[in-house]
Short mmCIF file of C-alpha atoms and ligand atoms in Angstrom, two decimals:
data_model
loop_
_atom_site.label_atom_id
_atom_site.label_comp_id
_atom_site.label_asym_id
_atom_site.label_seq_id
_atom_site.Cartn_x
_atom_site.Cartn_y
_atom_site.Cartn_z
CA MET Y 453 -0.32 0.80 0.28
CA VAL Y 454 1.79 3.76 -0.61
CA LEU Y 455 0.46 6.68 0.67
CA ILE Y 456 -1.64 8.59 -1.13
CA GLN Y 457 -1.08 12.35 -1.38
CA ARG Y 458 -4.07 14.70 -0.76
CA ARG Y 459 -4.49 16.44 -4.63
CA LEU Y 460 -6.89 19.08 -3.24
CA PRO Y 461 -5.45 21.97 -2.38
CA PRO Y 462 -6.67 23.44 1.32
CA GLY Y 463 -9.02 26.20 0.94
CA PRO Y 464 -13.04 26.20 1.99
CA GLU Y 465 -14.67 23.94 -0.70
CA SER Y 466 -12.03 21.54 0.58
CA GLN Y 467 -12.74 22.51 4.12
CA GLN Y 468 -16.51 22.29 3.45
CA ARG Y 469 -15.64 18.39 2.08
CA GLY Y 470 -14.32 17.54 5.28
CA TRP Y 471 -10.99 16.62 2.81
CA ALA Y 472 -8.34 18.89 3.81
CA GLY Y 473 -5.81 18.10 6.20
CA SER Y 474 -6.27 14.26 6.48
CA ALA Y 475 -3.87 11.60 6.10
CA GLU Y 476 -4.27 8.83 3.56
CA TRP Y 477 -3.34 4.90 3.04
CA ALA Y 478 0.18 4.27 4.60
CA GLY Y 479 1.31 1.03 4.56
CA ALA Y 480 5.12 0.23 3.39
CA GLY Y 481 6.78 2.95 1.31
CA GLY Y 482 4.51 5.11 2.78
CA ARG Y 483 5.27 8.11 5.79
CA ARG Y 484 2.84 8.34 7.99
CA ARG Y 485 0.80 5.77 9.29
CA ASP Y 486 -2.35 6.77 10.77
CA TRP Y 487 -4.82 5.16 9.64
CA PRO Y 488 -4.94 3.11 12.66
CA ALA Y 489 -6.73 -0.56 12.16
CA ALA Y 490 -10.52 -0.81 13.90
CA GLY Y 491 -10.38 -0.94 17.48
CA ALA Y 492 -10.20 2.01 19.98
CA GLU Y 493 -7.84 4.16 18.38
CA GLY Y 494 -10.33 3.23 15.48
CA ARG Y 495 -13.18 4.43 17.17
CA LEU Y 496 -10.76 7.26 19.06
CA LEU Y 497 -10.69 8.11 15.07
CA GLU Y 498 -14.08 8.12 13.93
CA GLY Y 499 -15.07 10.46 16.21
CA ARG Y 500 -12.19 13.09 14.71
CA LEU Y 501 -13.21 12.21 10.86
CA ARG Y 502 -16.00 13.23 9.70
CA SER Y 503 -15.93 12.62 5.79
CA HIS Y 504 -17.99 10.47 4.24
CA GLY Y 505 -15.61 8.93 1.35
CA CYS Y 506 -15.01 5.41 1.15
CA GLY Y 507 -12.42 4.32 3.30
CA ARG Y 508 -13.15 6.58 5.45
CA PRO Y 509 -15.20 6.33 8.64
CA ARG Y 510 -18.48 7.46 8.87
CA PRO Y 511 -19.90 8.11 12.87
CA GLY Y 512 -20.90 5.16 13.76
CA ARG Y 513 -19.35 2.49 11.10
CA ALA Y 514 -16.41 -0.26 12.08
CA LEU Y 515 -13.54 0.80 10.31
CA ALA Y 516 -12.58 -2.84 8.81
CA GLU Y 517 -16.09 -2.25 7.18
CA ALA Y 518 -14.62 -0.09 4.74
CA THR Y 519 -11.93 -1.15 3.04
CA ALA Y 520 -10.68 1.20 0.66
CA ALA Y 521 -8.95 0.02 -3.03
CA SER Y 522 -7.87 -0.48 -5.92
CA SER Y 523 -8.17 -3.69 -7.98
CA MET Y 524 -7.33 -3.82 -12.10
CA ALA Y 525 -9.62 -6.41 -14.03
CA VAL Y 526 -9.29 -7.03 -17.17
CA SER Y 527 -9.79 -9.70 -20.18
CA ASN Y 528 -6.91 -11.22 -21.45
CA ILE Y 529 -5.35 -9.65 -24.38
CA ARG Y 530 -2.99 -10.05 -27.00
CA TYR Y 531 -1.52 -7.79 -29.80
CA GLY Y 532 0.19 -8.36 -32.91
CA ALA Y 533 -0.79 -7.36 -36.58
CA GLY Y 534 -2.13 -10.47 -38.23
CA VAL Y 535 -2.94 -11.82 -34.28
CA THR Y 536 -6.81 -12.15 -35.88
CA LYS Y 537 -5.28 -15.38 -37.80
CA GLU Y 538 -5.23 -17.58 -34.38
CA VAL Y 539 -8.51 -17.27 -33.69
CA GLY Y 540 -9.95 -20.52 -34.81
CA MET Y 541 -7.03 -22.49 -32.43
CA ASP Y 542 -8.09 -20.09 -29.94
CA LEU Y 543 -12.16 -21.13 -30.30
CA GLN Y 544 -10.72 -24.75 -30.93
CA ASN Y 545 -8.44 -25.06 -27.75
CA MET Y 546 -11.44 -23.52 -25.73
CA GLY Y 547 -12.75 -26.63 -27.35
CA ALA Y 548 -15.85 -24.24 -29.24
CA LYS Y 549 -17.99 -26.76 -31.20
CA ASN Y 550 -20.59 -23.92 -32.07
CA VAL Y 551 -19.57 -20.62 -32.60
CA CYS Y 552 -21.42 -17.05 -33.16
CA LEU Y 553 -19.87 -14.59 -35.07
CA MET Y 554 -21.08 -11.04 -34.61
CA THR Y 555 -20.72 -7.95 -36.80
CA ASP Y 556 -22.44 -5.20 -37.94
CA LYS Y 557 -23.29 -5.14 -42.14
CA ASN Y 558 -21.04 -2.46 -43.12
CA LEU Y 559 -17.89 -4.37 -42.05
CA SER Y 560 -19.48 -8.18 -42.73
CA GLN Y 561 -18.15 -6.48 -46.03
CA LEU Y 562 -14.70 -5.68 -45.10
CA PRO Y 563 -11.67 -8.00 -44.78
CA PRO Y 564 -11.38 -7.70 -40.93
CA VAL Y 565 -14.55 -9.79 -40.76
CA GLN Y 566 -13.17 -12.35 -43.65
CA MET Y 567 -10.16 -12.77 -41.66
CA VAL Y 568 -11.49 -14.48 -38.56
CA MET Y 569 -13.96 -16.46 -40.91
CA ASP Y 570 -11.23 -17.46 -42.63
CA SER Y 571 -9.20 -18.34 -39.81
CA LEU Y 572 -12.50 -20.25 -38.31
CA VAL Y 573 -12.71 -22.46 -41.33
CA LYS Y 574 -9.59 -23.41 -41.04
CA ASN Y 575 -9.89 -24.91 -37.78
CA GLY Y 576 -12.87 -26.18 -38.30
CA ILE Y 577 -14.99 -24.56 -36.17
CA ASN Y 578 -18.41 -24.45 -37.30
CA PHE Y 579 -20.39 -20.92 -36.82
CA LYS Y 580 -22.87 -18.64 -37.62
CA VAL Y 581 -23.11 -14.91 -38.75
CA TYR Y 582 -24.84 -12.18 -36.87
CA ASN Y 583 -24.71 -8.95 -39.09
CA ASN Y 584 -27.63 -7.49 -38.02
CA VAL Y 585 -25.91 -4.74 -35.12
CA ARG Y 586 -26.77 -1.49 -34.84
CA VAL Y 587 -24.57 1.12 -34.84
CA GLU Y 588 -25.14 2.79 -31.20
CA PRO Y 589 -26.93 0.22 -30.13
CA THR Y 590 -30.43 0.75 -28.67
CA ASP Y 591 -32.14 -1.96 -26.11
CA ARG Y 592 -34.19 -3.08 -29.14
CA SER Y 593 -31.19 -4.31 -31.77
CA PHE Y 594 -30.05 -5.79 -28.26
CA MET Y 595 -32.69 -7.58 -27.92
CA GLU Y 596 -32.77 -8.87 -31.28
CA ALA Y 597 -29.36 -9.97 -30.94
CA ILE Y 598 -30.50 -11.98 -28.06
CA GLU Y 599 -33.03 -13.25 -29.27
CA PHE Y 600 -31.04 -15.13 -31.79
CA VAL Y 601 -28.71 -16.58 -29.61
CA LYS Y 602 -31.05 -18.32 -27.33
CA LYS Y 603 -32.68 -19.98 -29.90
CA ARG Y 604 -28.99 -21.14 -31.60
CA ALA Y 605 -27.23 -22.94 -27.80
CA PHE Y 606 -23.65 -21.21 -28.83
CA ASP Y 607 -20.74 -22.46 -26.66
CA ALA Y 608 -18.41 -19.16 -28.04
CA TYR Y 609 -18.89 -15.65 -29.23
CA VAL Y 610 -16.47 -13.64 -31.55
CA ALA Y 611 -17.56 -9.96 -31.89
CA VAL Y 612 -15.47 -8.19 -34.28
CA GLY Y 613 -16.07 -4.53 -34.47
CA GLY Y 614 -16.31 -1.64 -32.75
CA GLY Y 615 -17.95 -1.28 -29.43
CA SER Y 616 -21.20 -1.70 -30.98
CA THR Y 617 -20.48 -4.66 -31.67
CA MET Y 618 -18.21 -6.03 -28.70
CA ASP Y 619 -20.88 -4.64 -26.36
CA THR Y 620 -24.40 -6.41 -28.53
CA CYS Y 621 -22.25 -9.28 -28.35
CA LYS Y 622 -21.15 -9.13 -24.17
CA ALA Y 623 -25.01 -8.48 -23.93
CA ALA Y 624 -26.04 -11.33 -25.76
CA ASN Y 625 -23.76 -13.84 -24.38
CA LEU Y 626 -25.53 -12.49 -20.63
CA TYR Y 627 -29.18 -12.85 -21.69
CA ALA Y 628 -28.79 -16.09 -23.04
CA SER Y 629 -26.71 -17.52 -20.09
CA SER Y 630 -29.30 -15.79 -18.10
CA PRO Y 631 -32.25 -17.41 -20.39
CA HIS Y 632 -34.98 -16.35 -17.71
CA SER Y 633 -33.79 -12.51 -16.65
CA ASP Y 634 -35.86 -9.91 -17.42
CA PHE Y 635 -33.69 -7.25 -19.98
CA LEU Y 636 -33.62 -4.26 -16.93
CA ASP Y 637 -32.56 -6.80 -14.41
CA TYR Y 638 -28.95 -6.57 -15.46
CA VAL Y 639 -29.57 -2.49 -16.56
CA ASN Y 640 -27.58 0.11 -14.50
CA ALA Y 641 -29.98 1.26 -11.89
CA PRO Y 642 -31.44 3.66 -11.66
CA ILE Y 643 -32.68 2.69 -15.31
CA GLY Y 644 -32.78 -0.92 -14.64
CA LYS Y 645 -32.21 -3.06 -11.08
CA GLY Y 646 -28.49 -3.00 -11.70
CA LYS Y 647 -28.47 -6.97 -10.19
CA PRO Y 648 -24.56 -8.74 -10.10
CA VAL Y 649 -24.31 -11.45 -12.40
CA SER Y 650 -24.57 -14.40 -10.67
CA VAL Y 651 -24.24 -17.11 -13.90
CA PRO Y 652 -21.73 -18.19 -15.52
CA LEU Y 653 -21.46 -16.75 -19.12
CA LYS Y 654 -19.81 -18.87 -22.11
CA PRO Y 655 -16.79 -17.98 -23.82
CA LEU Y 656 -15.84 -14.17 -25.79
CA ILE Y 657 -13.57 -13.03 -27.91
CA ALA Y 658 -13.25 -9.83 -28.91
CA VAL Y 659 -11.64 -8.83 -32.24
CA PRO Y 660 -11.67 -4.16 -32.27
CA THR Y 661 -11.62 -3.02 -35.05
CA THR Y 662 -11.78 0.59 -33.83
CA SER Y 663 -9.44 2.63 -32.16
CA GLY Y 664 -11.35 4.04 -29.00
CA THR Y 665 -13.49 2.23 -26.81
CA GLY Y 666 -11.32 -0.39 -25.23
CA SER Y 667 -14.61 -2.45 -24.90
CA GLU Y 668 -12.31 -6.10 -25.27
CA THR Y 669 -10.89 -5.28 -22.14
CA THR Y 670 -13.87 -4.17 -20.39
CA GLY Y 671 -17.42 -5.47 -18.13
CA VAL Y 672 -19.09 -2.84 -19.96
CA ALA Y 673 -21.71 -2.67 -22.65
CA ILE Y 674 -24.00 0.78 -23.48
CA PHE Y 675 -26.77 0.95 -25.32
CA ASP Y 676 -29.04 3.76 -25.93
CA TYR Y 677 -32.65 3.18 -24.19
CA GLU Y 678 -35.26 4.07 -26.89
CA PRO Y 679 -38.03 5.01 -23.64
CA LEU Y 680 -36.04 7.43 -21.88
CA LYS Y 681 -33.75 8.28 -25.46
CA VAL Y 682 -30.98 8.08 -22.79
CA LYS Y 683 -27.61 5.80 -23.27
CA THR Y 684 -27.44 3.42 -20.30
CA GLY Y 685 -25.72 0.21 -20.10
CA ILE Y 686 -24.73 -2.98 -18.25
CA ALA Y 687 -22.11 -2.95 -16.39
CA SER Y 688 -20.21 -6.59 -14.67
CA ARG Y 689 -16.48 -7.90 -14.78
CA ALA Y 690 -18.87 -10.99 -15.50
CA ILE Y 691 -19.68 -9.57 -18.96
CA LYS Y 692 -15.63 -8.85 -19.60
CA PRO Y 693 -14.54 -10.40 -22.92
CA THR Y 694 -12.19 -13.77 -22.10
CA LEU Y 695 -9.75 -12.63 -25.01
CA GLY Y 696 -9.18 -9.17 -26.58
CA LEU Y 697 -6.77 -9.64 -29.99
CA ILE Y 698 -5.63 -6.62 -30.88
CA ASP Y 699 -4.77 -6.61 -34.58
CA PRO Y 700 -3.54 -3.42 -35.28
CA LEU Y 701 -3.94 -4.32 -39.62
CA HIS Y 702 -7.94 -3.93 -39.01
CA THR Y 703 -7.48 -0.28 -38.52
CA LEU Y 704 -6.21 0.72 -41.94
CA HIS Y 705 -9.71 0.17 -43.56
CA MET Y 706 -11.39 2.93 -41.41
CA PRO Y 707 -12.06 5.92 -42.33
CA ASP Y 708 -10.78 9.32 -40.77
CA ARG Y 709 -13.73 10.04 -39.39
CA VAL Y 710 -14.34 7.28 -37.40
CA VAL Y 711 -10.60 7.09 -36.48
CA ALA Y 712 -11.23 10.54 -35.05
CA ASN Y 713 -14.32 9.74 -33.25
CA SER Y 714 -12.65 6.51 -31.56
CA GLY Y 715 -9.70 8.84 -30.76
CA PHE Y 716 -11.70 10.72 -29.25
CA ASP Y 717 -13.38 8.56 -27.44
CA VAL Y 718 -9.82 6.92 -26.15
CA LEU Y 719 -8.82 10.53 -25.45
CA CYS Y 720 -11.61 10.85 -22.83
CA HIS Y 721 -11.22 7.58 -21.33
CA ALA Y 722 -8.27 9.01 -20.43
CA LEU Y 723 -8.79 12.26 -19.31
CA GLU Y 724 -11.44 11.73 -17.01
CA SER Y 725 -10.90 8.50 -15.48
CA TYR Y 726 -7.25 10.41 -14.69
CA THR Y 727 -8.98 13.56 -13.33
CA ALA Y 728 -11.84 10.58 -11.41
CA LEU Y 729 -12.52 11.18 -7.23
CA PRO Y 730 -9.86 8.85 -5.91
CA TYR Y 731 -10.64 5.94 -5.45
CA HIS Y 732 -10.57 6.26 -1.73
CA MET Y 733 -13.20 9.03 -1.32
CA ARG Y 734 -15.91 7.83 -3.43
CA SER Y 735 -18.86 6.23 -1.50
CA PRO Y 736 -20.74 3.87 -0.05
CA CYS Y 737 -17.56 2.16 0.25
CA PRO Y 738 -18.38 -1.55 -0.13
CA SER Y 739 -18.38 -4.30 2.90
CA ASN Y 740 -17.98 -6.88 0.93
CA PRO Y 741 -15.11 -6.66 -2.27
CA ILE Y 742 -17.65 -8.50 -4.57
CA THR Y 743 -19.43 -5.46 -4.33
CA ARG Y 744 -17.02 -3.39 -5.33
CA PRO Y 745 -17.57 -1.73 -8.74
CA ALA Y 746 -15.62 -1.99 -11.61
CA TYR Y 747 -15.92 1.80 -11.93
CA GLN Y 748 -13.75 2.25 -8.48
CA GLY Y 749 -12.50 6.00 -9.00
CA SER Y 750 -9.35 7.57 -10.21
CA ASN Y 751 -6.41 4.91 -8.58
CA PRO Y 752 -2.78 4.58 -9.00
CA ILE Y 753 -2.76 1.15 -11.45
CA SER Y 754 -5.49 2.51 -13.36
CA ASP Y 755 -3.30 5.92 -13.47
CA ILE Y 756 -0.72 4.59 -15.37
CA TRP Y 757 -2.92 3.14 -18.07
CA ALA Y 758 -3.98 6.87 -18.74
CA VAL Y 759 -1.44 8.52 -18.45
CA HIS Y 760 0.40 6.43 -20.80
CA ALA Y 761 -2.52 6.01 -23.59
CA LEU Y 762 -3.19 10.02 -23.71
CA ARG Y 763 0.13 9.90 -23.99
CA ILE Y 764 0.21 7.82 -27.44
CA VAL Y 765 -3.20 9.75 -28.27
CA ALA Y 766 -0.80 13.21 -28.10
CA LYS Y 767 1.91 11.75 -30.27
CA TYR Y 768 -0.63 9.21 -32.61
CA LEU Y 769 -3.85 10.90 -33.36
CA LYS Y 770 -3.43 13.48 -35.95
CA ARG Y 771 -0.93 11.28 -37.75
CA ALA Y 772 -3.16 8.67 -37.75
CA VAL Y 773 -6.47 10.81 -39.03
CA ARG Y 774 -4.96 11.85 -41.55
CA ASN Y 775 -2.73 9.21 -43.47
CA PRO Y 776 -4.34 5.74 -43.60
CA ASP Y 777 -1.67 3.84 -44.75
CA ASP Y 778 0.90 5.46 -41.15
CA LEU Y 779 0.86 1.72 -39.68
CA GLU Y 780 3.03 2.78 -36.78
CA ALA Y 781 0.13 5.57 -35.45
CA ARG Y 782 -2.82 3.05 -36.17
CA SER Y 783 -1.29 0.57 -34.54
CA ASN Y 784 0.03 2.83 -31.27
CA MET Y 785 -3.08 4.51 -31.06
CA HIS Y 786 -5.10 0.40 -31.24
CA LEU Y 787 -3.32 -0.55 -28.25
CA ALA Y 788 -4.00 2.77 -27.01
CA SER Y 789 -7.66 1.91 -26.97
CA ALA Y 790 -7.00 -0.99 -25.14
CA PHE Y 791 -5.24 1.10 -22.32
CA ALA Y 792 -7.58 3.63 -21.72
CA GLY Y 793 -9.73 0.82 -21.64
CA ILE Y 794 -7.56 -0.41 -18.77
CA GLY Y 795 -7.72 2.35 -17.12
CA PHE Y 796 -11.26 3.53 -17.09
CA GLY Y 797 -12.73 -0.14 -17.34
CA ASN Y 798 -11.47 0.45 -13.38
CA ALA Y 799 -11.85 4.04 -12.35
CA GLY Y 800 -14.60 4.75 -14.20
CA VAL Y 801 -15.43 8.46 -16.71
CA HIS Y 802 -17.11 11.25 -15.60
CA LEU Y 803 -19.11 13.99 -16.89
CA CYS Y 804 -17.91 14.37 -20.32
CA HIS Y 805 -19.28 10.36 -20.28
CA GLY Y 806 -22.52 11.13 -18.75
CA MET Y 807 -23.24 13.97 -20.64
CA SER Y 808 -22.97 12.61 -23.71
CA TYR Y 809 -25.32 10.24 -23.17
CA PRO Y 810 -28.34 12.45 -23.98
CA ILE Y 811 -25.97 14.51 -26.32
CA SER Y 812 -26.13 10.89 -28.62
CA GLY Y 813 -29.48 10.04 -27.20
CA LEU Y 814 -31.55 12.79 -28.38
CA VAL Y 815 -29.59 13.42 -31.37
CA LYS Y 816 -31.89 14.65 -34.24
CA THR Y 817 -30.83 14.76 -37.80
CA TYR Y 818 -27.31 14.44 -37.75
CA LYS Y 819 -25.29 12.50 -39.50
CA ALA Y 820 -21.88 11.81 -38.96
CA LYS Y 821 -19.24 11.67 -41.82
CA ASP Y 822 -17.69 8.20 -43.12
CA TYR Y 823 -20.37 5.82 -40.98
CA ASN Y 824 -22.10 4.13 -43.27
CA VAL Y 825 -25.63 3.93 -41.60
CA ASP Y 826 -29.44 4.36 -42.14
CA HIS Y 827 -30.25 6.54 -38.86
CA PRO Y 828 -29.11 9.69 -37.50
CA LEU Y 829 -26.04 9.54 -35.24
CA VAL Y 830 -23.98 11.24 -33.18
CA PRO Y 831 -20.52 8.79 -32.71
CA HIS Y 832 -19.70 8.20 -29.12
CA GLY Y 833 -16.26 9.75 -29.52
CA LEU Y 834 -17.85 12.67 -30.81
CA SER Y 835 -20.50 13.00 -28.36
CA VAL Y 836 -17.71 12.94 -25.46
CA VAL Y 837 -15.45 14.92 -26.65
CA LEU Y 838 -17.47 18.18 -27.99
CA THR Y 839 -18.03 18.56 -23.90
CA SER Y 840 -14.03 18.83 -22.90
CA PRO Y 841 -13.01 21.93 -22.64
CA ALA Y 842 -16.83 23.51 -20.25
CA VAL Y 843 -16.26 19.75 -18.19
CA PHE Y 844 -12.26 20.45 -16.99
CA THR Y 845 -12.63 23.79 -16.77
CA PHE Y 846 -15.24 23.02 -14.45
CA THR Y 847 -13.19 20.36 -12.29
CA ALA Y 848 -9.80 21.66 -12.80
CA GLN Y 849 -9.94 23.42 -9.51
CA MET Y 850 -10.41 19.61 -7.09
CA SER Y 851 -7.15 18.29 -8.68
CA PRO Y 852 -5.23 20.90 -11.18
CA GLU Y 853 -1.24 19.83 -11.02
CA ARG Y 854 -3.52 16.67 -12.87
CA HIS Y 855 -5.24 18.93 -15.00
CA LEU Y 856 -2.13 21.04 -15.91
CA GLU Y 857 -0.63 18.10 -16.32
CA THR Y 858 -2.88 16.52 -19.16
CA ALA Y 859 -2.39 19.77 -20.81
CA GLU Y 860 1.53 19.63 -21.53
CA ILE Y 861 1.01 15.99 -23.17
CA LEU Y 862 -1.08 17.78 -24.99
CA GLY Y 863 1.36 19.62 -26.61
CA ALA Y 864 0.35 23.02 -23.62
CA ASP Y 865 3.43 24.95 -22.61
CA THR Y 866 3.14 24.86 -18.86
CA ARG Y 867 6.63 26.21 -17.99
CA THR Y 868 5.25 29.79 -16.68
CA ALA Y 869 1.95 28.77 -16.29
CA ARG Y 870 -0.13 29.12 -12.99
CA ILE Y 871 -2.31 26.52 -11.40
CA PRO Y 872 -5.67 28.41 -10.87
CA ASP Y 873 -5.01 28.17 -14.94
CA ALA Y 874 -4.94 24.96 -14.92
CA GLY Y 875 -8.96 24.40 -15.95
CA PRO Y 876 -8.56 27.14 -19.11
CA ILE Y 877 -5.66 25.83 -20.53
CA LEU Y 878 -6.29 22.02 -20.62
CA ALA Y 879 -9.45 23.83 -22.08
CA ASP Y 880 -7.40 25.70 -24.91
CA THR Y 881 -5.93 22.74 -25.51
CA LEU Y 882 -8.19 20.41 -26.25
CA ARG Y 883 -10.20 23.31 -28.32
CA LYS Y 884 -7.15 23.52 -30.25
CA PHE Y 885 -6.87 20.08 -30.81
CA LEU Y 886 -9.99 19.53 -32.13
CA PHE Y 887 -9.62 22.16 -34.21
CA ASP Y 888 -6.88 21.17 -36.01
CA LEU Y 889 -8.82 17.44 -36.12
CA ASP Y 890 -11.72 19.02 -38.26
CA VAL Y 891 -14.33 18.78 -35.23
CA ASP Y 892 -17.90 20.39 -35.41
CA ASP Y 893 -18.29 23.81 -34.08
CA GLY Y 894 -19.77 21.98 -30.02
CA LEU Y 895 -23.37 21.25 -29.68
CA ALA Y 896 -24.89 23.92 -32.19
CA ALA Y 897 -23.22 22.62 -35.24
CA ILE Y 898 -24.40 18.98 -34.79
CA GLY Y 899 -28.29 20.53 -33.95
CA TYR Y 900 -28.96 21.26 -30.58
CA SER Y 901 -29.91 24.64 -29.26
CA LYS Y 902 -30.05 25.98 -25.88
CA ALA Y 903 -33.75 24.88 -25.89
CA ASP Y 904 -32.03 21.56 -25.15
CA ILE Y 905 -30.43 22.22 -22.58
CA PRO Y 906 -33.38 20.70 -20.01
CA ALA Y 907 -33.64 17.55 -22.02
CA LEU Y 908 -30.20 17.51 -21.92
CA VAL Y 909 -30.18 18.00 -18.19
CA LYS Y 910 -32.61 15.80 -18.25
CA GLY Y 911 -31.28 12.87 -19.47
CA THR Y 912 -27.42 13.88 -17.89
CA LEU Y 913 -29.28 13.32 -13.94
CA PRO Y 914 -29.91 9.20 -14.27
CA GLN Y 915 -26.36 8.85 -15.24
CA GLU Y 916 -25.04 8.96 -11.88
CA ARG Y 917 -22.99 6.19 -12.35
CA VAL Y 918 -20.72 8.13 -13.92
CA THR Y 919 -21.70 12.02 -12.91
CA LYS Y 920 -20.44 11.18 -8.69
CA LEU Y 921 -17.39 9.77 -10.31
CA ALA Y 922 -16.85 13.50 -11.25
CA PRO Y 923 -14.50 15.08 -8.72
CA ARG Y 924 -16.91 18.39 -8.04
CA PRO Y 925 -19.95 17.71 -7.22
CA GLN Y 926 -22.08 19.09 -10.14
CA SER Y 927 -25.88 20.39 -9.29
CA GLU Y 928 -28.33 20.81 -12.21
CA GLU Y 929 -27.02 24.15 -12.77
CA ASP Y 930 -23.64 23.60 -13.23
CA LEU Y 931 -25.00 20.80 -15.90
CA SER Y 932 -26.88 23.69 -17.88
CA ALA Y 933 -23.81 26.01 -17.72
CA LEU Y 934 -21.49 22.91 -19.05
CA PHE Y 935 -23.78 22.39 -21.92
CA GLU Y 936 -24.36 25.81 -22.64
CA ALA Y 937 -20.73 26.28 -22.11
CA SER Y 938 -20.44 23.73 -25.10
CA MET Y 939 -22.73 25.18 -27.46
CA LYS Y 940 -20.08 26.56 -29.57
CA LEU Y 941 -15.87 25.58 -29.30
CA TYR Y 942 -13.80 28.02 -31.50
N1 NAD G 1325 -18.04 -1.20 -23.65
C1 NAD G 1325 -17.48 -0.21 -23.25
O1 NAD G 1325 -16.31 -0.20 -22.59
C2 NAD G 1325 -17.73 1.36 -23.86
C3 NAD G 1325 -17.02 2.43 -24.18
C4 NAD G 1325 -17.36 3.28 -24.91
C5 NAD G 1325 -17.95 3.88 -25.56
N2 NAD G 1325 -18.71 1.84 -25.76
C6 NAD G 1325 -19.67 2.19 -27.34
O2 NAD G 1325 -19.52 1.83 -28.28
C7 NAD G 1325 -20.36 2.52 -29.10
C8 NAD G 1325 -18.84 3.31 -30.36
O3 NAD G 1325 -18.55 1.90 -30.91
P1 NAD G 1325 -17.02 2.51 -31.79
O4 NAD G 1325 -17.01 4.13 -31.28
O5 NAD G 1325 -15.82 1.51 -31.52
O6 NAD G 1325 -17.39 2.94 -32.61
P2 NAD G 1325 -18.69 1.38 -34.01
O7 NAD G 1325 -18.97 0.03 -33.77
O8 NAD G 1325 -19.92 1.87 -33.41
O9 NAD G 1325 -18.11 1.38 -35.43
C9 NAD G 1325 -18.37 3.07 -36.12
C10 NAD G 1325 -18.58 2.31 -37.43
O10 NAD G 1325 -17.05 2.29 -37.99
C11 NAD G 1325 -17.10 1.28 -38.74
N3 NAD G 1325 -16.77 1.25 -38.72
C12 NAD G 1325 -15.66 -0.19 -37.81
N4 NAD G 1325 -14.07 -0.32 -37.99
C13 NAD G 1325 -13.82 -0.79 -38.94
C14 NAD G 1325 -12.56 -0.70 -39.80
N5 NAD G 1325 -12.11 -1.49 -39.23
N6 NAD G 1325 -13.09 -0.30 -40.83
C15 NAD G 1325 -14.42 0.28 -41.29
N7 NAD G 1325 -15.57 0.76 -40.57
C16 NAD G 1325 -14.97 0.62 -39.47
C17 NAD G 1325 -18.76 0.79 -38.41
O11 NAD G 1325 -19.06 -0.55 -39.66
C18 NAD G 1325 -19.60 1.91 -37.80
O12 NAD G 1325 -20.22 2.19 -39.43
C19 NAD G 1325 -20.91 3.15 -28.48
O13 NAD G 1325 -22.13 2.44 -28.40
C20 NAD G 1325 -20.51 3.68 -27.49
O14 NAD G 1325 -21.00 4.40 -26.29
C21 NAD G 1325 -18.44 1.25 -25.66
ZN1 ZN G 1326 -16.51 6.20 -24.06
#
């Protein structure tokens, strides 16, 4: 256990939240050990500390119940150009006899799917293709996939595509393994019941073809819940793919806007997980590790992945967008997607993602360039990045050094920067980054106006699983102001 230094500068807000001046975890290598075990000393301390974060005692609660810890859950992953050829052997090694290959219509005509099918045929694997995945899936499209797989007793799954395909496949595997569950049973509360998954699932091999979601590493499946027109999801370590095959050759087929938008998803996964509420301040603190959520708050393990992913984004995203043949840049972005996935899959994301769900769910007529679909669509990565300048201006006061550090990684000269300017500096750096990559000029450019703000706020409120991980609490007025500030970027 290491000593976690307090990030919050002393000030009225930190005092109000009871955070200033107290000691965090200490252990081998830590400098102080003023966090006693339960007992007389613990109770004494309990009386003195009044904060409610995870790992901090509430009055009347035994310290032993409140363990602030961070852990890392991740799929097995394998990386390399051409590694997809091994998928048939992997399935053979798993003893699979009846495999579902899931993808979307567009990809079913493209080389990544062909490469997977060749390997399955070569290794004598019996399989059926489901290519009806909806790009940006909905509850209805999830249910169609679930119906398809329920009838066919598959013993393994291969998902070939972006987040839309991987997430649909995770949901299909889950509900086929739990056939009597209602759809909302496993959906995140408060929209669904958020039940823990206790049934065993079949093996799922994920072959990502975009460089964005990191879904090959996470236990998360996101969809648009049409009755409320907001995105939500299923989050459980149990639905993590068994294996992610990260093959950079697939990225060479991606059109440039798909590279850009999925790259913005990596950018926001990294920035949000690095700036999320620290894990020991999240509450409630689980009394049993099985109830610790996948999204634990920023922590020393996820930080490593987030920062490394951000460095790759800074170095390679522009190159990857501008030159389809730049295998070095596209390969690195493919890895960054998995790295940021490992980071946010354990730490969580916060406001850009929480606010993005109504931005994509309430889409009117916007059609994204390069997305080969027949419905209006705000791609996920675009929906998260458009609010990023406003969000990080808002959150910077809670961990200004981290905001400055990320601005520097993204190219800002911070040598003479003042700590109170951390937010605006990161926001300006992001604006420049987005401008250079031809991103639409804010929410207004994708069809929203001031009149939509109440609906956008209303759609953000149920996203508390992520919004409560924001380092700074936010009121409805704050959310309105963040949407308003995101109407125009440049
Ligand atoms: N599960 C998670 O952890 C997680 C994280 C972030 C986002 N998501 C979700 O993932 C979805 C977005 O996924 P995405 O951004 O990866 O894109 P996507 O799966 O929606 O695909 C976007 C488009 O790109 C095309 N495409 C994909 N790969 C291609 C390739 N190699 N060559 C040519 N075309 C290709 C697809 O056919 C599709 O038209 C959203 O629903 C989002 O909410 C999930
Ligand atoms: Zn995302």
